Amino acid sequence: MALLMVLGILLIPLPPPVQYYSTVLTDRQGNLLGATIADDGQWRFPPSDSIPEKVAHCIQFFEDRHFYRHPGVNPLAMGRATVQNIRAGRIISGASTITMQIARMRRKKSRTIWQKTLELGLALKLEARYTKDQLMVQYASLAPFGGNVVGLEAASWRYYERPAHLLSWGEAAALAVLPNNPGAIYPGKSNGPYRKKRDRLLSILLAHEVIDQTTYELSLLEPLPGRPFPVPQKAPHLLSTLKKQHAGKSLKSTIDPGWQSQTTRILEQNHRQLAANGVDNAAVLVVDLQTAEVLAYCGNTNDRKAEGYQVDLIHRRRSPGSSLKPLLLAHAMTKGQLLPNALLPDIPTFFGGFSPKNFSSGYAGAVPASEALSKSLNIPFTYLLKDYSYEQFYQDLKDMGFSTLDNPPGHYGLSMILGGAEVTLWDLANAYLNVYAVLARQSTREARITAEVKPMGTLNLDAASVWHTLKSMAELTRPYGEQDWQEYSSSQYIAWKTGTSFGHRDAWAIGLNGNVLIAVWVGNADGEGRAGLTGIRAAAPILMSAMRLSDHEPNWLQQLKPEMTLKNVCSESGFLAGTLCPKTQQELPPRSDKSGICPYHQAVHLGEMGMEVNSSCYTLALAKEEVRFILPPKMGHYYQRTHPEYRGRPSMHPGCKLEGTASFEIQYPSEDSKIYIPTELAGTKSKVIMEAMHTDIDAQLFWSIGNEFFGKTSGDHKLEVLLSAGDYVLRVEDGKGNSKILAFQVVSE
């Protein structure tokens, strides 16, 4: 019979380990950032590989003094318990070893004689499979510590707000006695019986010379723990995001406790002001540029009254506004299609149905690429993307790790550079991290939060192009209160960029100072736009405040300057200098020769009264040759408004035809455009406003549609025409034999 019982016990499988654990997140120093409650409602942290020696001694001498000498069952203790239980007629002493208690906690069965017998057999099986130290760890992770606190690590944080390895002898003893009868003694209540148990354990430790007299006396003076402290929530959105892939795990992050607390403070301070304008949400990410480790992760504000406060907005898709412009500039220079200060068009423009506008609503005519970036002008960058190819830029973004470009490139088109393709703050930060890595000659990789390292492919960027891009970013005008940063030696040299999405729904700011990269998003989680929600007003102040937390080297960008080639550059156009250009020497990226020679300096012949002449009307031997800086008509028209020294092309002498160069351009409508004509509030139809630009400010233009003459213009060439739906052919002449013809369509009345 006994043999059959033994065989039966041996055939019983070991109870499975606990299935439900809290997800636990700590910072780089091991401090608890946050934890989630396990699915069964218990605060049960994942088991550690070992437990502190102090705690192990306390558990052993309180629960099972002979733990390291018996095979899982203590025969002497069992004999004593059997006699006591028979005399009492009920179970009053279990004689359970630590191993038997593990079997009971894993099985979660009621305490009967039969169950005790099974626990005895299972204890023998556990002893055969695990070492004593492993069993001690299992006990510490399964033992109840009052209420819904289970396991040593959870108890240590809940009662003492620190990890178990930092507990004193008095604290370790106070926790070790709790599992013995957690329902009868509970921290914060029943302190009399609780203290007696703890002090008795301390006296046992003293008697067995585990602690000395001084430690014993000091431990007796230590207060008992009170009610459990709430679990910290210092990075709740990061914890929520990591839990999706690492539920029930203990995760040690790269988060720096100082950076996290200070960044959270800055975010909450700014949030109070933003909330007054109906802006509920914001997110900040701080990354170490040298190690790619995330130092601070604030996925949203902690204001529970704010709509959408629980959403981790670092990984939410949003429109990036202008924040992709530096990436386009760096790629265009790397390809050799652009020099750092080459002029880009900044004029009213229509690309089919897409008509970009600058934030300021003004036009400069032509603007250097570096200035277009520092002023974040939309029109020049739309032209740049058109020349560079939005298909190629789409692939560049993919190569940089942008994970949200789900549609083909044609879906986004040229609007991609103005926020037409949604991205995440995480992907944007990683892109800038790897742009810096190219300059600093580091390997490209994804920013990491835990020990996991994710390498990225090689980016198609050269260091010189990146250097020029970051230099232009450093010229961006800083927010209110920091405009005079260059006057103070303590100011940081920051390469940064803002972004504002259409409808003022998203405000962005991202910057780096050679030590850290900081990325900021501000807005509403539900996408509601608000007046004044711009990158410079809403996101930049958070960025600059966070940057002040960082050490800085004022010459970091200069120290990273790569070798470049000195070449002659046209001082007016920013292109490589031709034979007619005034020259200056500049350090340029390696593929600068592909950008072409300056197209704007031309030799013209001047006759009487300084008017231009040519062989069609004048003897050129009698003419004076002069080099002029001449932009295309549209560009020149707006350029001269901000550059009074600009003379452009001289007026043509009467009787001469302008040969080989367009004398004027039709600005609106464009070829094959479709025009929608709305109805005014009064019920009348709106008129189409046609517009052209001429190189001669004194020229007259004559406008015809089909065979019907509509009028003439001079100076500011604009003509209002009332048209019904239909197809039209527009003809414009300047009276000197120069004409333009294009077709357009009115699609609605």
mmCIF file of N, CA, C and O in Angstrom, residues 653-684:
data_model
loop_
_atom_site.group_PDB
_atom_site.id
_atom_site.type_symbol
_atom_site.label_atom_id
_atom_site.label_comp_id
_atom_site.label_asym_id
_atom_site.label_seq_id
_atom_site.Cartn_x
_atom_site.Cartn_y
_atom_site.Cartn_z
ATOM 1 N N HIS A 653 15.139 97.712 -76.237
ATOM 2 C CA HIS A 653 15.068 98.870 -77.122
ATOM 3 C C HIS A 653 13.910 98.697 -78.104
ATOM 4 O O HIS A 653 13.668 97.585 -78.583
ATOM 5 N N PRO A 654 13.137 99.763 -78.393
ATOM 6 C CA PRO A 654 12.028 99.646 -79.345
ATOM 7 C C PRO A 654 12.503 99.074 -80.679
ATOM 8 O O PRO A 654 13.553 99.444 -81.188
ATOM 9 N N GLY A 655 11.757 98.145 -81.179
ATOM 10 C CA GLY A 655 12.107 97.544 -82.455
ATOM 11 C C GLY A 655 12.930 96.286 -82.327
ATOM 12 O O GLY A 655 13.147 95.584 -83.319
ATOM 13 N N CYS A 656 13.410 96.005 -81.131
ATOM 14 C CA CYS A 656 14.205 94.784 -80.914
ATOM 15 C C CYS A 656 13.325 93.681 -80.327
ATOM 16 O O CYS A 656 12.456 93.950 -79.505
ATOM 17 N N LYS A 657 13.578 92.469 -80.748
ATOM 18 C CA LYS A 657 12.897 91.317 -80.182
ATOM 19 C C LYS A 657 13.829 90.608 -79.201
ATOM 20 O O LYS A 657 15.017 90.475 -79.460
ATOM 21 N N LEU A 658 13.277 90.150 -78.091
ATOM 22 C CA LEU A 658 14.070 89.409 -77.104
ATOM 23 C C LEU A 658 14.292 88.006 -77.649
ATOM 24 O O LEU A 658 13.351 87.274 -77.907
ATOM 25 N N GLU A 659 15.533 87.651 -77.847
ATOM 26 C CA GLU A 659 15.859 86.391 -78.499
ATOM 27 C C GLU A 659 16.341 85.359 -77.480
ATOM 28 O O GLU A 659 17.241 85.628 -76.693
ATOM 29 N N GLY A 660 15.757 84.171 -77.547
ATOM 30 C CA GLY A 660 16.254 83.052 -76.757
ATOM 31 C C GLY A 660 15.856 83.050 -75.298
ATOM 32 O O GLY A 660 16.160 82.123 -74.582
ATOM 33 N N THR A 661 15.194 84.098 -74.799
ATOM 34 C CA THR A 661 14.806 84.153 -73.393
ATOM 35 C C THR A 661 13.379 84.661 -73.285
ATOM 36 O O THR A 661 12.999 85.593 -73.984
ATOM 37 N N ALA A 662 12.613 84.075 -72.438
ATOM 38 C CA ALA A 662 11.235 84.518 -72.244
ATOM 39 C C ALA A 662 11.216 85.885 -71.595
ATOM 40 O O ALA A 662 11.915 86.133 -70.624
ATOM 41 N N SER A 663 10.430 86.795 -72.155
ATOM 42 C CA SER A 663 10.340 88.132 -71.583
ATOM 43 C C SER A 663 9.297 88.208 -70.480
ATOM 44 O O SER A 663 9.331 89.111 -69.655
ATOM 45 N N PHE A 664 8.366 87.267 -70.472
ATOM 46 C CA PHE A 664 7.365 87.271 -69.411
ATOM 47 C C PHE A 664 6.856 85.849 -69.192
ATOM 48 O O PHE A 664 7.071 84.955 -70.018
ATOM 49 N N GLU A 665 6.169 85.659 -68.081
ATOM 50 C CA GLU A 665 5.598 84.358 -67.736
ATOM 51 C C GLU A 665 4.186 84.555 -67.216
ATOM 52 O O GLU A 665 3.902 85.531 -66.528
ATOM 53 N N ILE A 666 3.317 83.612 -67.576
ATOM 54 C CA ILE A 666 1.968 83.601 -67.016
ATOM 55 C C ILE A 666 2.031 82.875 -65.678
ATOM 56 O O ILE A 666 2.424 81.719 -65.606
ATOM 57 N N GLN A 667 1.640 83.559 -64.647
ATOM 58 C CA GLN A 667 1.689 82.967 -63.312
ATOM 59 C C GLN A 667 0.434 82.146 -63.013
ATOM 60 O O GLN A 667 0.516 81.067 -62.428
ATOM 61 N N TYR A 668 -0.731 82.676 -63.427
ATOM 62 C CA TYR A 668 -1.987 81.967 -63.198
ATOM 63 C C TYR A 668 -2.979 82.336 -64.288
ATOM 64 O O TYR A 668 -3.077 83.516 -64.646
ATOM 65 N N PRO A 669 -3.657 81.337 -64.856
ATOM 66 C CA PRO A 669 -3.635 79.899 -64.556
ATOM 67 C C PRO A 669 -2.406 79.223 -65.154
ATOM 68 O O PRO A 669 -1.712 79.808 -65.988
ATOM 69 N N SER A 670 -2.167 77.992 -64.727
ATOM 70 C CA SER A 670 -1.080 77.212 -65.293
ATOM 71 C C SER A 670 -1.630 76.309 -66.386
ATOM 72 O O SER A 670 -2.848 76.149 -66.536
ATOM 73 N N GLU A 671 -0.732 75.738 -67.178
ATOM 74 C CA GLU A 671 -1.120 74.901 -68.302
ATOM 75 C C GLU A 671 -1.976 73.719 -67.833
ATOM 76 O O GLU A 671 -1.622 73.018 -66.878
ATOM 77 N N ASP A 672 -3.119 73.530 -68.493
ATOM 78 C CA ASP A 672 -4.037 72.403 -68.234
ATOM 79 C C ASP A 672 -4.593 72.395 -66.809
ATOM 80 O O ASP A 672 -5.009 71.346 -66.306
ATOM 81 N N SER A 673 -4.621 73.543 -66.166
ATOM 82 C CA SER A 673 -5.168 73.593 -64.808
ATOM 83 C C SER A 673 -6.694 73.565 -64.861
ATOM 84 O O SER A 673 -7.317 73.912 -65.868
ATOM 85 N N LYS A 674 -7.288 73.125 -63.750
ATOM 86 C CA LYS A 674 -8.736 73.098 -63.608
ATOM 87 C C LYS A 674 -9.125 74.086 -62.521
ATOM 88 O O LYS A 674 -8.622 73.999 -61.397
ATOM 89 N N ILE A 675 -10.010 75.012 -62.866
ATOM 90 C CA ILE A 675 -10.346 76.104 -61.959
ATOM 91 C C ILE A 675 -11.772 75.940 -61.451
ATOM 92 O O ILE A 675 -12.711 75.742 -62.237
ATOM 93 N N TYR A 676 -11.919 76.021 -60.149
ATOM 94 C CA TYR A 676 -13.248 75.991 -59.536
ATOM 95 C C TYR A 676 -13.646 77.419 -59.180
ATOM 96 O O TYR A 676 -12.897 78.140 -58.520
ATOM 97 N N ILE A 677 -14.816 77.844 -59.630
ATOM 98 C CA ILE A 677 -15.283 79.205 -59.368
ATOM 99 C C ILE A 677 -16.428 79.140 -58.368
ATOM 100 O O ILE A 677 -17.531 78.687 -58.700
ATOM 101 N N PRO A 678 -16.215 79.594 -57.149
ATOM 102 C CA PRO A 678 -17.285 79.535 -56.147
ATOM 103 C C PRO A 678 -18.304 80.650 -56.345
ATOM 104 O O PRO A 678 -18.066 81.627 -57.055
ATOM 105 N N THR A 679 -19.434 80.497 -55.686
ATOM 106 C CA THR A 679 -20.475 81.524 -55.683
ATOM 107 C C THR A 679 -20.330 82.368 -54.431
ATOM 108 O O THR A 679 -20.161 81.846 -53.334
ATOM 109 N N GLU A 680 -20.354 83.690 -54.580
ATOM 110 C CA GLU A 680 -20.223 84.589 -53.438
ATOM 111 C C GLU A 680 -21.484 84.524 -52.564
ATOM 112 O O GLU A 680 -22.522 83.995 -52.959
ATOM 113 N N LEU A 681 -21.381 85.104 -51.365
ATOM 114 C CA LEU A 681 -22.509 85.098 -50.435
ATOM 115 C C LEU A 681 -23.726 85.799 -51.023
ATOM 116 O O LEU A 681 -24.871 85.432 -50.738
ATOM 117 N N ALA A 682 -23.469 86.795 -51.853
ATOM 118 C CA ALA A 682 -24.584 87.549 -52.444
ATOM 119 C C ALA A 682 -25.229 86.807 -53.606
ATOM 120 O O ALA A 682 -26.206 87.275 -54.185
ATOM 121 N N GLY A 683 -24.660 85.630 -53.969
ATOM 122 C CA GLY A 683 -25.233 84.845 -55.048
ATOM 123 C C GLY A 683 -24.569 85.088 -56.383
ATOM 124 O O GLY A 683 -24.897 84.429 -57.373
ATOM 125 N N THR A 684 -23.652 86.044 -56.470
ATOM 126 C CA THR A 684 -22.948 86.319 -57.721
ATOM 127 C C THR A 684 -21.768 85.374 -57.882
ATOM 128 O O THR A 684 -21.249 84.830 -56.906
#
